[in-house]
Amino acid sequence: MDLYSGHINRLIDELAALPGIGAKSAQRLAFHMINMPREKVERLAKTMVDARENVRYCKECYTLTDQELCPVCSNRKRDHNTIMVVENSRDLAAYEKTGKYEGVYHVLHGAISPMLGIGPNDIRLKELMARLEGDVDEVIVATNSSLEGETTAMYIGKLIKPTGIRVTRIASGVPVGGDLEYIDEVTLLRALEGRTEL
Ligand code: ZN
């Protein structure tokens, strides 16, 4: 038996398909939206479509941005010879929040995971290697300390070592399995300062 109208059911299904939204939250959000003024719902829908249409990858570091180059890459005051490799744009934002890192980034958009069938070609590794043909002094691997993050770090280390470019790994002050974005700034900075050669 269908408890709700088809429209509400469809809305609940769409919301429940989003990451981190369970069936109960989806219901709550759906009913909230039904009761919102029409203009607010239209603004929300338009904001989502606009973001989807206008956000793109920075042509240098591949983070999500509105411009051809993200604010970090277009900032000439940043140290463009030091590249920190992170798994996603949220991790980049976490390090940016510390305000202490002066280099630039490279966003992989994922990590190597044999279990999930994600290989080196499925993340932005080729793009990283292409950047190393320029002037680069150090690559700091700041992938998460999960199994996937460590696997990715080891792989990157092996790939870069032969080029002679210094490659380091942030210290494991970061708890195992911890997502960088949830870790406080002090811990992030300590992990950066305590980085070791890969
Ligand atoms: Zn960038």
Coordinates of C-alpha atoms and ligand atoms in Angstrom, one line a residue:
M1 CA 0.0 0.0 0.0
D2 CA 1.3 3.4 -0.9
L3 CA 1.2 5.7 2.1
Y4 CA 2.1 8.9 0.3
S5 CA 1.3 10.3 -3.1
G6 CA 3.6 9.2 -6.0
H7 CA 5.2 12.7 -6.1
I8 CA 6.2 12.5 -2.5
N9 CA 7.5 9.0 -2.9
R10 CA 9.6 10.0 -5.8
L11 CA 11.0 12.9 -3.9
I12 CA 11.9 10.7 -0.9
D13 CA 13.6 8.2 -3.2
E14 CA 15.7 10.9 -4.9
L15 CA 16.8 12.3 -1.5
A16 CA 17.5 8.9 0.0
A17 CA 19.8 8.2 -2.9
L18 CA 22.1 11.0 -1.7
P19 CA 25.1 10.1 0.4
G20 CA 24.6 10.3 4.2
I21 CA 20.8 10.6 3.9
G22 CA 18.9 7.7 5.3
A23 CA 15.2 6.8 4.7
K24 CA 14.1 8.8 7.8
S25 CA 16.0 12.0 6.9
A26 CA 14.8 11.7 3.3
Q27 CA 11.2 11.6 4.6
R28 CA 11.8 14.6 6.9
L29 CA 13.4 16.6 4.1
A30 CA 10.7 15.7 1.6
F31 CA 7.9 16.9 3.9
H32 CA 9.9 20.0 4.8
M33 CA 10.2 20.8 1.0
I34 CA 6.5 20.3 0.4
N35 CA 5.8 22.9 3.1
M36 CA 8.3 25.4 1.9
P37 CA 7.1 28.5 0.0
R38 CA 7.2 27.9 -3.8
E39 CA 9.9 30.6 -4.4
K40 CA 12.2 28.9 -1.9
V41 CA 11.9 25.5 -3.5
E42 CA 12.5 27.1 -6.9
R43 CA 15.6 28.9 -5.6
L44 CA 17.0 25.6 -4.1
A45 CA 16.4 23.7 -7.4
K46 CA 18.0 26.5 -9.4
T47 CA 21.0 26.7 -7.1
M48 CA 21.6 23.0 -7.5
V49 CA 21.3 23.1 -11.3
D50 CA 23.5 26.2 -11.5
A51 CA 26.2 24.6 -9.3
R52 CA 26.2 21.5 -11.4
E53 CA 26.5 23.5 -14.6
N54 CA 29.1 26.0 -13.6
V55 CA 31.5 24.1 -11.3
R56 CA 34.4 22.6 -13.1
Y57 CA 37.9 21.2 -12.4
C58 CA 40.8 23.6 -12.0
K59 CA 43.0 22.9 -15.0
E60 CA 46.1 22.8 -12.8
C61 CA 45.2 21.0 -9.5
Y62 CA 41.8 19.5 -10.5
T63 CA 39.9 20.9 -7.4
L64 CA 36.3 22.0 -8.0
T65 CA 36.1 25.7 -8.9
D66 CA 34.1 28.3 -10.9
Q67 CA 37.1 29.5 -12.8
E68 CA 39.7 28.0 -15.1
L69 CA 42.2 28.2 -12.3
C70 CA 41.2 27.9 -8.6
P71 CA 42.1 30.7 -6.2
V72 CA 45.1 28.7 -4.9
C73 CA 46.6 28.0 -8.3
S74 CA 46.0 31.5 -9.5
N75 CA 47.8 33.0 -6.4
R76 CA 51.3 33.9 -7.5
K77 CA 52.3 34.3 -3.8
R78 CA 51.9 30.5 -3.3
D79 CA 54.9 28.2 -3.6
H80 CA 54.1 26.5 -6.9
N81 CA 57.1 24.1 -6.5
T82 CA 55.5 22.3 -3.5
I83 CA 52.5 20.1 -4.3
M84 CA 50.4 18.5 -1.7
V85 CA 48.4 15.5 -3.0
V86 CA 45.0 15.1 -1.4
E87 CA 42.1 12.7 -2.1
N88 CA 39.4 15.3 -2.6
S89 CA 38.4 19.0 -2.6
R90 CA 37.2 18.7 1.0
D91 CA 40.7 17.6 2.2
L92 CA 42.1 20.6 0.3
A93 CA 39.7 22.9 2.2
A94 CA 40.7 21.3 5.5
Y95 CA 44.4 22.2 4.9
E96 CA 43.5 25.6 3.5
K97 CA 41.6 26.4 6.8
T98 CA 44.8 26.0 8.7
G99 CA 46.1 29.0 6.8
K100 CA 49.7 27.7 7.3
Y101 CA 50.3 25.7 4.1
E102 CA 51.9 27.9 1.4
G103 CA 52.3 25.4 -1.4
V104 CA 49.7 24.3 -4.0
Y105 CA 47.6 21.1 -4.2
H106 CA 46.8 18.2 -6.5
V107 CA 43.4 16.6 -6.0
L108 CA 43.2 12.9 -7.0
H109 CA 39.4 12.6 -6.7
G110 CA 39.7 9.2 -5.0
A111 CA 42.2 6.6 -3.8
I112 CA 43.4 3.3 -5.2
S113 CA 41.2 0.5 -3.9
P114 CA 41.6 -3.0 -5.4
M115 CA 38.6 -4.1 -3.4
L116 CA 36.3 -1.5 -5.1
G117 CA 38.1 -2.0 -8.4
I118 CA 39.6 1.5 -8.4
G119 CA 43.0 1.5 -10.0
P120 CA 45.7 4.1 -10.6
N121 CA 44.0 5.1 -13.9
D122 CA 40.7 5.9 -12.2
I123 CA 42.2 8.8 -10.2
R124 CA 44.0 11.9 -11.4
L125 CA 47.5 10.4 -11.2
K126 CA 48.5 10.9 -14.8
E127 CA 47.7 14.5 -14.4
L128 CA 50.0 14.6 -11.3
M129 CA 52.9 13.1 -13.2
A130 CA 52.4 15.6 -16.0
R131 CA 52.8 18.4 -13.5
L132 CA 56.1 17.0 -12.3
E133 CA 57.6 17.8 -15.7
G134 CA 57.6 21.4 -14.6
D135 CA 59.6 22.9 -11.7
V136 CA 58.7 20.9 -8.6
D137 CA 60.8 20.6 -5.4
E138 CA 58.6 18.4 -3.3
V139 CA 55.4 16.3 -3.4
I140 CA 53.7 15.9 -0.1
V141 CA 51.4 12.9 -0.1
A142 CA 48.5 13.8 2.2
T143 CA 46.0 11.0 1.4
N144 CA 43.9 9.6 4.3
S145 CA 45.4 7.0 6.6
S146 CA 42.9 4.4 5.5
L147 CA 44.0 1.3 3.7
E148 CA 43.2 3.0 0.4
G149 CA 45.0 6.1 1.3
E150 CA 48.1 4.2 2.3
T151 CA 48.0 2.1 -0.8
T152 CA 47.8 5.2 -2.9
A153 CA 50.7 6.9 -1.0
M154 CA 52.9 3.9 -1.5
Y155 CA 52.1 3.8 -5.2
I156 CA 52.8 7.5 -5.6
G157 CA 56.1 7.2 -3.8
K158 CA 57.2 4.4 -6.1
L159 CA 56.1 6.4 -9.1
I160 CA 57.9 9.6 -8.2
K161 CA 61.1 8.3 -6.6
P162 CA 62.8 7.6 -9.9
T163 CA 62.3 11.2 -11.0
G164 CA 64.5 12.4 -8.2
I165 CA 61.9 14.8 -6.9
R166 CA 61.5 14.7 -3.1
V167 CA 58.4 12.9 -2.1
T168 CA 57.1 12.9 1.5
R169 CA 54.2 11.5 3.5
I170 CA 52.4 13.4 6.2
A171 CA 52.9 12.0 9.7
S172 CA 50.4 9.5 11.0
G173 CA 49.2 11.9 13.8
V174 CA 46.1 11.4 11.8
P175 CA 44.1 8.5 13.3
V176 CA 43.9 5.4 11.2
G177 CA 40.9 5.5 8.9
G178 CA 40.4 9.1 9.7
D179 CA 39.1 11.4 7.0
L180 CA 41.3 14.5 6.8
E181 CA 38.2 16.8 6.8
Y182 CA 37.2 15.8 10.3
I183 CA 40.6 16.4 11.9
D184 CA 41.3 19.6 13.8
E185 CA 43.8 22.1 12.4
V186 CA 46.5 21.5 15.1
T187 CA 46.7 17.8 14.2
L188 CA 46.7 18.6 10.5
L189 CA 49.7 21.0 11.0
R190 CA 51.5 18.5 13.2
A191 CA 51.1 15.8 10.5
L192 CA 52.5 18.2 7.9
E193 CA 55.4 19.3 10.0
G194 CA 56.3 15.7 11.0
R195 CA 56.2 14.4 7.4
T196 CA 58.8 11.8 6.4
E197 CA 60.5 10.7 3.2
L198 CA 58.6 8.1 1.2
Ligands
ZN1 ZN 43.9 24.7 -8.7

